DNA sequence: GCCAACGTTGGC
DNA sequence: GCCAACGTTGGC
């Protein structure tokens, strides 16, 4: 029932028009994404215990300010998440293969930063956790939904979502600016944010973080705003 | 509101 | 399978 919408990505489903006959475009997109996903996961895995019980870290973007898309407000802030029953919501509306594949890689109890995008003060505002692993995003079948995808079939849903639960606010807001400053510095000196996906894959709305990235960002909570 | 970045579409 | 046109993301 909670059905926030995060505006994640193109309204236009990547291949809404074909898929009856040929699906080459789709499959290209998917396999490309899968590769990216895999390499990312491999990268993360090498930093960890390698097999069981690996927890992953994520950053998920959502718009905290009202913006209408097909007459529907895309706003979903961390305050909105907090206000949901059980402070839990489904993360619907993702329509990008890479982002979708990351959603599908999420495990119960994985932690994710809640990032406010497309707003006055973009940045990380809080922490949430995954409370339900990927399942079909119902909005792809709803004609009136801005993220409706007519090419997706009920018996083979194309798009997925997860459920997330509010964990806590950041002790202080971590602005994009500040992350960017560290990213630049770390590129030069090889610090933890040197290849943060927020800067290397600009438009990706669901993205993985390494343990190092996650820990470093948490450590910023204890520092003075820069 | 502008526009750079970048993913997708579709003609050829 | 290339690539120009187009649409979206999201910072500024």
Short mmCIF file of C-alpha atoms (C1' of nucleotides) in Angstrom, two decimals:
data_model
loop_
_atom_site.label_atom_id
_atom_site.label_comp_id
_atom_site.label_asym_id
_atom_site.label_seq_id
_atom_site.Cartn_x
_atom_site.Cartn_y
_atom_site.Cartn_z
CA UNK A 1 0.00 0.00 0.00
CA UNK A 2 2.64 2.51 0.57
CA UNK A 3 3.43 3.47 -2.89
CA UNK A 4 5.76 6.28 -3.03
CA UNK A 5 7.09 7.05 -6.33
CA UNK A 6 10.58 7.94 -6.76
CA UNK A 7 11.17 9.25 -10.15
CA UNK A 8 13.80 6.99 -11.25
CA UNK A 9 14.18 7.04 -14.82
CA UNK A 10 12.72 7.37 -18.12
CA UNK A 11 9.07 7.09 -18.26
CA UNK A 12 9.59 5.49 -21.55
CA UNK A 13 10.20 1.89 -20.88
CA UNK A 14 13.31 0.98 -22.71
CA UNK A 15 11.62 -1.06 -25.33
CA UNK A 16 7.98 -0.53 -24.90
CA UNK A 17 7.21 -1.05 -28.52
CA UNK A 18 8.61 -4.32 -29.55
CA UNK A 19 9.08 -7.42 -27.52
CA UNK A 20 6.49 -9.28 -29.36
CA UNK A 21 8.79 -10.30 -32.10
CA UNK A 22 12.36 -9.36 -31.53
CA UNK A 23 13.90 -8.35 -28.34
CA UNK A 24 17.42 -7.70 -29.32
CA UNK A 25 17.53 -4.23 -27.87
CA UNK A 26 16.15 -5.43 -24.61
CA UNK A 27 18.54 -8.26 -24.34
CA UNK A 28 21.44 -6.09 -25.18
CA UNK A 29 20.43 -3.69 -22.51
CA UNK A 30 19.94 -6.42 -20.02
CA UNK A 31 23.11 -8.23 -20.65
CA UNK A 32 25.06 -5.02 -20.54
CA UNK A 33 23.50 -4.21 -17.24
CA UNK A 34 24.09 -7.62 -15.89
CA UNK A 35 27.72 -7.35 -16.73
CA UNK A 36 27.97 -4.04 -14.99
CA UNK A 37 26.15 -5.41 -12.05
CA UNK A 38 28.32 -8.45 -11.84
CA UNK A 39 31.52 -6.55 -12.02
CA UNK A 40 30.27 -4.26 -9.36
CA UNK A 41 29.31 -7.11 -7.16
CA UNK A 42 32.59 -8.81 -7.79
CA UNK A 43 34.31 -5.66 -6.81
CA UNK A 44 32.36 -5.48 -3.62
CA UNK A 45 32.76 -9.12 -2.90
CA UNK A 46 36.49 -8.97 -3.11
CA UNK A 47 36.45 -6.52 -0.28
CA UNK A 48 34.44 -8.80 1.90
CA UNK A 49 34.23 -12.24 3.20
CA UNK A 50 33.55 -13.51 -0.23
CA UNK A 51 30.61 -15.82 0.11
CA UNK A 52 27.91 -16.15 2.63
CA UNK A 53 26.58 -13.37 4.71
CA UNK A 54 27.86 -10.60 2.60
CA UNK A 55 26.00 -7.47 3.27
CA UNK A 56 25.89 -4.88 0.61
CA UNK A 57 25.49 -1.16 0.73
CA UNK A 58 23.48 1.05 -1.53
CA UNK A 59 22.54 4.59 -2.33
CA UNK A 60 19.03 5.33 -3.57
CA UNK A 61 17.85 8.62 -4.98
CA UNK A 62 14.45 10.17 -4.54
CA UNK A 63 13.02 13.61 -5.09
CA UNK A 64 11.94 15.46 -1.97
CA UNK A 65 10.27 18.31 -3.81
CA UNK A 66 6.97 18.22 -5.64
CA UNK A 67 7.15 17.70 -9.35
CA UNK A 68 4.27 16.58 -11.48
CA UNK A 69 4.63 13.86 -14.04
CA UNK A 70 1.44 13.04 -15.91
CA UNK A 71 -0.44 14.82 -13.19
CA UNK A 72 1.10 12.71 -10.48
CA UNK A 73 3.43 14.08 -7.85
CA UNK A 74 6.83 12.42 -7.87
CA UNK A 75 7.77 13.76 -4.48
CA UNK A 76 9.03 11.23 -1.99
CA UNK A 77 11.30 12.52 0.74
CA UNK A 78 12.75 10.76 3.71
CA UNK A 79 10.07 12.46 5.77
CA UNK A 80 7.51 10.78 3.55
CA UNK A 81 9.16 7.43 4.20
CA UNK A 82 9.07 8.06 7.94
CA UNK A 83 5.39 8.83 7.72
CA UNK A 84 4.50 5.49 6.13
CA UNK A 85 2.99 2.67 8.16
CA UNK A 86 5.92 0.84 9.76
CA UNK A 87 8.07 3.52 8.14
CA UNK A 88 8.20 1.16 5.21
CA UNK A 89 7.56 1.71 1.52
CA UNK A 90 8.07 -0.01 -1.78
CA UNK A 91 10.67 1.55 -4.02
CA UNK A 92 8.73 1.54 -7.25
CA UNK A 93 9.16 3.30 -10.55
CA UNK A 94 12.69 2.27 -11.43
CA UNK A 95 12.88 2.00 -15.22
CA UNK A 96 16.52 1.62 -15.95
CA UNK A 97 18.11 -1.79 -16.40
CA UNK A 98 21.23 -1.12 -14.41
CA UNK A 99 19.28 0.27 -11.53
CA UNK A 100 16.81 -2.59 -11.71
CA UNK A 101 19.56 -5.14 -11.59
CA UNK A 102 20.95 -3.54 -8.49
CA UNK A 103 17.50 -3.72 -6.92
CA UNK A 104 17.47 -7.42 -7.73
CA UNK A 105 20.85 -7.88 -6.08
CA UNK A 106 19.69 -6.41 -2.78
CA UNK A 107 19.44 -8.70 0.23
CA UNK A 108 17.34 -8.48 3.34
CA UNK A 109 18.92 -6.14 5.88
CA UNK A 110 21.21 -4.48 3.37
CA UNK A 111 21.62 -0.84 4.28
CA UNK A 112 21.02 2.02 1.90
CA UNK A 113 21.56 5.74 2.04
CA UNK A 114 18.51 7.82 1.23
CA UNK A 115 19.66 10.53 -1.18
CA UNK A 116 17.63 13.62 -2.00
CA UNK A 117 17.96 14.51 -5.66
CA UNK A 118 16.72 17.16 -8.03
CA UNK A 119 16.23 19.66 -5.23
CA UNK A 120 17.65 22.72 -3.54
CA UNK A 121 20.01 20.78 -1.35
CA UNK A 122 20.97 17.46 -2.87
CA UNK A 123 22.69 15.00 -0.58
CA UNK A 124 22.40 12.10 1.81
CA UNK A 125 19.74 12.55 4.45
CA UNK A 126 19.37 9.21 6.16
CA UNK A 127 19.68 5.48 6.34
CA UNK A 128 17.22 2.77 5.48
CA UNK A 129 17.34 -0.98 5.14
CA UNK A 130 15.94 -3.53 2.76
CA UNK A 131 13.02 -5.36 4.33
CA UNK A 132 11.75 -7.19 1.27
CA UNK A 133 13.84 -8.42 -1.62
CA UNK A 134 12.98 -7.75 -5.24
CA UNK A 135 9.49 -8.53 -6.49
CA UNK A 136 7.48 -7.23 -9.43
CA UNK A 137 6.82 -3.50 -9.49
CA UNK A 138 3.03 -3.25 -9.81
CA UNK A 139 3.18 0.23 -11.30
CA UNK A 140 4.45 -1.14 -14.60
CA UNK A 141 0.96 -2.58 -15.21
CA UNK A 142 -1.04 0.49 -14.21
CA UNK A 143 -2.07 2.46 -17.26
CA UNK A 144 -2.50 5.70 -15.40
CA UNK A 145 0.87 5.47 -13.71
CA UNK A 146 3.65 7.63 -15.10
CA UNK A 147 5.85 4.53 -15.09
CA UNK A 148 3.39 2.31 -16.91
CA UNK A 149 5.19 -0.01 -19.32
CA UNK A 150 2.87 -1.56 -21.89
CA UNK A 151 5.61 -3.88 -23.06
CA UNK A 152 5.78 -5.63 -19.73
CA UNK A 153 3.63 -8.71 -19.29
CA UNK A 154 2.09 -9.95 -16.08
CA UNK A 155 3.56 -13.39 -16.57
CA UNK A 156 7.01 -11.98 -17.16
CA UNK A 157 7.34 -8.66 -15.38
CA UNK A 158 10.15 -6.52 -16.56
CA UNK A 159 10.59 -4.21 -13.59
CA UNK A 160 11.25 -4.93 -9.95
CA UNK A 161 11.08 -3.11 -6.67
CA UNK A 162 12.11 -3.74 -3.08
CA UNK A 163 10.64 -2.63 0.22
CA UNK A 164 12.69 -0.29 2.33
CA UNK A 165 12.31 0.73 5.95
CA UNK A 166 13.50 3.93 7.57
CA UNK A 167 16.40 3.34 9.94
CA UNK A 168 17.50 6.79 11.02
CA UNK A 169 18.33 10.26 9.86
CA UNK A 170 21.97 11.08 9.33
CA UNK A 171 23.38 12.85 12.36
CA UNK A 172 23.93 15.67 9.96
CA UNK A 173 22.98 16.22 6.34
CA UNK A 174 25.80 15.18 3.99
CA UNK A 175 25.58 17.47 0.99
CA UNK A 176 26.50 16.43 -2.52
CA UNK A 177 29.03 19.26 -2.55
CA UNK A 178 30.96 17.78 0.25
CA UNK A 179 30.94 14.30 -1.23
CA UNK A 180 32.14 15.77 -4.48
CA UNK A 181 35.00 17.57 -2.76
CA UNK A 182 36.13 14.33 -1.16
CA UNK A 183 35.70 12.47 -4.42
CA UNK A 184 38.00 14.92 -6.17
CA UNK A 185 40.58 14.79 -3.41
CA UNK A 186 40.41 11.03 -3.19
CA UNK A 187 40.93 10.63 -6.89
CA UNK A 188 44.27 12.32 -6.42
CA UNK A 189 45.35 10.51 -3.28
CA UNK A 190 43.51 7.23 -3.63
CA UNK A 191 41.03 7.73 -0.80
CA UNK A 192 37.79 5.86 -0.16
CA UNK A 193 35.55 7.95 -2.42
CA UNK A 194 37.89 7.90 -5.39
CA UNK A 195 35.50 5.99 -7.63
CA UNK A 196 32.16 6.57 -5.98
CA UNK A 197 29.38 5.67 -8.38
CA UNK A 198 27.50 8.88 -7.60
CA UNK A 199 30.15 10.63 -9.68
CA UNK A 200 31.15 7.98 -12.15
CA UNK A 201 27.59 7.03 -13.20
CA UNK A 202 25.90 10.33 -12.83
CA UNK A 203 22.32 9.42 -13.57
CA UNK A 204 22.01 6.05 -11.92
CA UNK A 205 19.28 6.21 -9.28
CA UNK A 206 20.09 2.98 -7.48
CA UNK A 207 23.75 2.32 -6.95
CA UNK A 208 26.11 0.17 -4.91
CA UNK A 209 28.64 1.41 -2.39
CA UNK A 210 31.69 -0.42 -1.25
CA UNK A 211 32.24 -1.05 2.44
CA UNK A 212 34.93 1.62 2.36
CA UNK A 213 32.65 4.16 0.77
CA UNK A 214 29.88 3.40 3.19
CA UNK A 215 32.10 3.58 6.25
CA UNK A 216 33.76 6.76 5.11
CA UNK A 217 30.44 8.50 4.56
CA UNK A 218 29.25 7.41 7.98
CA UNK A 219 32.42 8.81 9.48
CA UNK A 220 31.57 12.19 7.97
CA UNK A 221 28.64 12.43 10.35
CA UNK A 222 31.11 13.01 13.17
CA UNK A 223 33.00 15.74 11.37
CA UNK A 224 32.35 19.42 10.94
CA UNK A 225 30.39 20.43 7.89
CA UNK A 226 32.90 21.63 5.35
"C1'" DG B 1 15.00 27.49 -16.32
"C1'" DC B 2 19.19 25.95 -18.48
"C1'" DC B 3 21.85 22.48 -20.10
"C1'" DA B 4 25.54 18.61 -19.74
"C1'" DA B 5 25.58 13.88 -19.38
"C1'" DC B 6 24.00 9.90 -21.01
"C1'" DG B 7 20.58 6.14 -22.05
"C1'" DT B 8 17.28 4.86 -25.72
"C1'" DT B 9 15.21 4.81 -30.28
"C1'" DG B 10 14.96 3.89 -34.88
"C1'" DG B 11 16.36 4.93 -39.76
"C1'" DC B 12 19.55 3.44 -42.72
"C1'" DG C 1 25.45 -2.26 -36.13
"C1'" DC C 2 26.27 2.73 -36.58
"C1'" DC C 3 24.95 6.98 -35.02
"C1'" DA C 4 21.91 11.23 -35.05
"C1'" DA C 5 17.93 12.57 -32.84
"C1'" DC C 6 15.54 12.49 -28.88
"C1'" DG C 7 14.21 12.14 -23.96
"C1'" DT C 8 15.41 12.08 -19.13
"C1'" DT C 9 18.22 13.01 -14.99
"C1'" DG C 10 19.55 16.03 -11.95
"C1'" DG C 11 22.98 19.75 -10.68
"C1'" DC C 12 23.39 24.48 -10.85
#
